[in-house]
Amino acid sequence: MAPPPTSEVDCLIVGAGPAGLMAATWMSRCGIKTRIVDKRGTKVFNGQADGLQCRTLEIFDSFDFAHRAWRESNHMLEICLWNPNDQGVIRRSDRIPDTIPGISRFQQVVLHQGRIERFFLDSIKEHSNIQVERGVLPERLEFDASKAEDEDAYPITVTLRHLTDEEATPHQDLSSTATNQALNGSAPQNGMFRSNLAADDTDDLIRKARAEAGSTEIVKAKYMIGCDGAHSWTRRQIGFKMEGEQTDYIWGVLDIIPITNFPDIRMRCAIHSANSGSVMVIPRENKLVRLYIQITTTEKDGNPVERAKIGPQMILKSAQKIMHPYHLTYEYCDWWTAYQIGQRVGSNFSLHERVFLAGDAVHTHSPKAGQGMNVSMQDTFNLGWKIASVLNKICTRSILQTYQSERRRIAQDLIAFDHRFSRLFSGRPAKDIMDEEGISMEEFKSAFEKGNMFASGIAVDYGASVIVAKAGDLAEQGDGTAAESPGRDDKNRVVGKQDLAGDIKIGMRMPSFQVLNQADARPSQFQELLKSNGRWRVVVFAGDLRDPEQWARFTSLGEALAQPSTLFSRCNARAGPNSVIEVLTIHSAPRTAIELLDLPEIFHPFSEREGWDYWKVFVDDVSYHEGHGHAYQNYGVDPTRGCLVVLRPDQYVSWIGELEDVGEMERFFGRFMRVSAA
Ligand code: FAD
């Protein structure tokens, strides 16, 4: 028999759920030779995750498809808290904003995972020839650790098996049709085949496909990302464990068009009944409403709940009890599922910074705060550009260690948050202040409010590392060593000057305020200029350019940056101005007091083909139609003297300094940027 064909690829992604697709999107923007495979024959079409947090929408916007999600989704603006009164009857006890006002230009929205996967697929297709290869299952992984540090090596060898259509189509679990039928008699789509209450079928598929001798191929890869969900095959191959525990809760999820007299059915609601448990109501797109019910794994008699009993009718009946005296029923059920929650984090997120794990493959938790899909996508949003920069020989491999140091901590925080919140959500409301076993509804509200900040994704604050120049302990990796390498010796460390921009926090994402284009007066949100294309950015807060002293500082900065010997120039030398490190300027003088072409060329470069670049200089001034963004004030930057801010390709703030601190900025970049000879 002829040996299977062998090919090489720079990045192999296993799993085309939200995490895998986000990784592929980065690769499509950064020109990386990539393959992405998924054992399923089709994408998700309905149900599953639905919440999009505001940071996720900012990220989508950086890839130019937030508008699609924003338009199609249901916008969640208010949370209503319902609790029992003295007679044990539920009543609305409070209202809080769903997204904390002012933290982002987006608010939380809901739209099912299938649409979100569609936006990714369209975007990947528009920018590359990467295509999800469906019905393809990895069945063997070999890793040659001796080649891990050789940049040009392919240390990963994966055998891929191509499945038949039948094998790639998941078996719909209709085993308990009698109890699971929707009210109208039809069996609705269910997500049980993806649920952890159903056994994982990966090993069966491999066995079956081997027996049928389906075609195989061998792929050699430089990097691999396992985005293959909670049962992760990749994780098992590299021997990493999930740490934490399985909870005693099963979550029942029901997507219906409700027929009800409950007044807040189009609001997000947390309803605690006196004695019948709690339900979370999530109003969705297309008139749908999602109900989340937490079911204990054991019946009152101590026996385990029979899996076959869990179905749409059971979930509905629980909701009816909780929402009594209001009525609730439905004619149309779109989807339902049930799954058991483990609160777990992966012991390691990468093997030699060559094979990475992301998304559900390294963290699982409850769906209450709508975090699963968001945190999973944000994992690979963090990782994708790093791998691409190393493959494109822009950065050294040292930056890859920050994936684990940055994202594992987020996963741990998420589990801790989920733990706290679960207890408050599932507990019985306290009857009065003497009722110590009951849950205080004030505590629940306060946790909800605090949780909202965490859940928004805006609060992410990465620790000090080679690419986050801030004071404090260097972020730890899973193995207990500091993430920064090379240069674990502190004397080489670069620390930015945080006090120059009080509201641009080193380690956090760059906030957004309106600025005007100097050349055409058009207003934009500053974040809109920070597209995800793999570029680093130096943001020059040029201050008041009418002031001669400030003008001198600014022109000196221009001269310093333009020196061919600088690392900045050498990085950009291979593909032209702004290709690796882009310079964006925001000044604070009145727009009409400044002429763009008087500014040094480095701030608005000239090309023979396209003339001046008019999209690099901005001003903090009033617009004709959209008011004033007050960017300097909001960013906490001195409007006279300004400052320099370095942003990573994922919009997180790396370093802050004075206009004169070019040498220090060069030292910062010098620790991980690769440059050609001067
Ligand atoms: P997944 O979305 O699980 O994607 C993994 C992908 O890898 C899948 O496409 C799978 O086919 C593929 N794959 C798996 N194994 C292999 C293999 N061996 N080879 C090749 N491909 C493989 N979150 C919420 O926020 N709200 C919810 O209501 C909600 N409901 C959920 C219901 C269910 C039944 C499940 C399973 C999850 C739910 N989640 C929910 C969680 C949310 O869907 C996940 O957190 C999110 O999808 C994680 O994205 P991911 O890309 O990491 O993994």
XYZ file of C-alpha atoms and ligand atoms in Angstrom, residues 14-20 37-40 48-50 113 136-138 191 194-195 202 227-229 233 290 292 335 337 339 358-360 367 370-373 376, ligand 1:
93
model
C -8.016 21.374 15.355
C -11.648 22.333 15.927
C -13.696 24.961 14.115
C -15.819 26.246 17.003
C -15.527 29.875 18.126
C -11.955 29.469 19.424
C -10.664 27.714 16.293
C -10.019 20.716 10.556
C -13.174 19.668 12.370
C -14.565 16.192 12.911
C -18.124 17.368 12.300
C -25.499 26.559 21.944
C -23.734 29.710 23.144
C -25.373 33.046 22.485
C -23.337 30.571 17.924
C -11.478 15.433 9.175
C -10.255 13.899 12.390
C -6.710 13.825 13.748
C -27.654 19.868 21.374
C -22.314 18.085 21.920
C -23.279 17.862 25.556
C -13.906 10.836 19.036
C -9.524 24.182 19.906
C -11.364 20.899 20.082
C -13.714 21.628 22.958
C -8.376 15.088 21.886
C -33.719 31.257 26.279
C -31.579 28.392 31.759
C -33.381 24.041 20.419
C -29.849 20.922 25.621
C -25.099 19.652 30.235
C -7.579 27.172 23.800
C -11.250 27.634 24.642
C -13.270 24.871 26.245
C -23.154 29.368 31.153
C -22.444 34.028 29.014
C -18.686 33.611 29.177
C -17.889 30.306 27.438
C -17.823 31.461 23.874
C -12.766 30.985 24.239
P -16.487 24.230 20.833
O -17.502 25.249 20.487
O -16.910 23.050 21.629
O -15.838 23.759 19.478
C -15.003 22.647 19.392
C -14.980 22.185 17.951
O -14.011 21.162 17.841
C -16.305 21.589 17.494
O -16.665 22.150 16.251
C -16.023 20.106 17.417
O -16.757 19.476 16.382
C -14.554 20.077 17.126
N -13.875 18.873 17.605
C -14.001 18.298 18.804
N -13.188 17.238 18.892
C -12.535 17.160 17.730
C -11.549 16.290 17.214
N -11.082 15.277 17.944
N -11.089 16.496 15.969
C -11.563 17.515 15.219
N -12.486 18.373 15.648
C -12.958 18.213 16.899
N -22.000 28.847 26.359
C -22.720 29.912 26.607
O -22.138 30.985 26.810
N -24.097 29.816 26.650
C -24.752 28.638 26.402
O -25.972 28.553 26.441
C -24.019 27.506 26.113
N -24.621 26.341 25.836
C -23.859 25.266 25.544
C -24.460 24.044 25.267
C -23.689 22.938 24.980
C -24.357 21.647 24.679
C -22.295 23.049 24.969
C -21.431 21.864 24.644
C -21.697 24.254 25.244
C -22.464 25.371 25.546
N -21.889 26.586 25.846
C -22.624 27.651 26.108
C -20.452 26.752 25.862
C -19.944 27.307 24.562
O -20.610 26.726 23.475
C -18.484 27.011 24.522
O -17.866 27.618 25.654
C -17.827 27.542 23.269
O -18.449 27.016 22.135
C -16.370 27.138 23.312
O -15.804 27.304 22.069
P -14.651 26.319 21.611
O -14.345 26.745 20.223
O -13.591 26.320 22.619
O -15.272 24.867 21.634
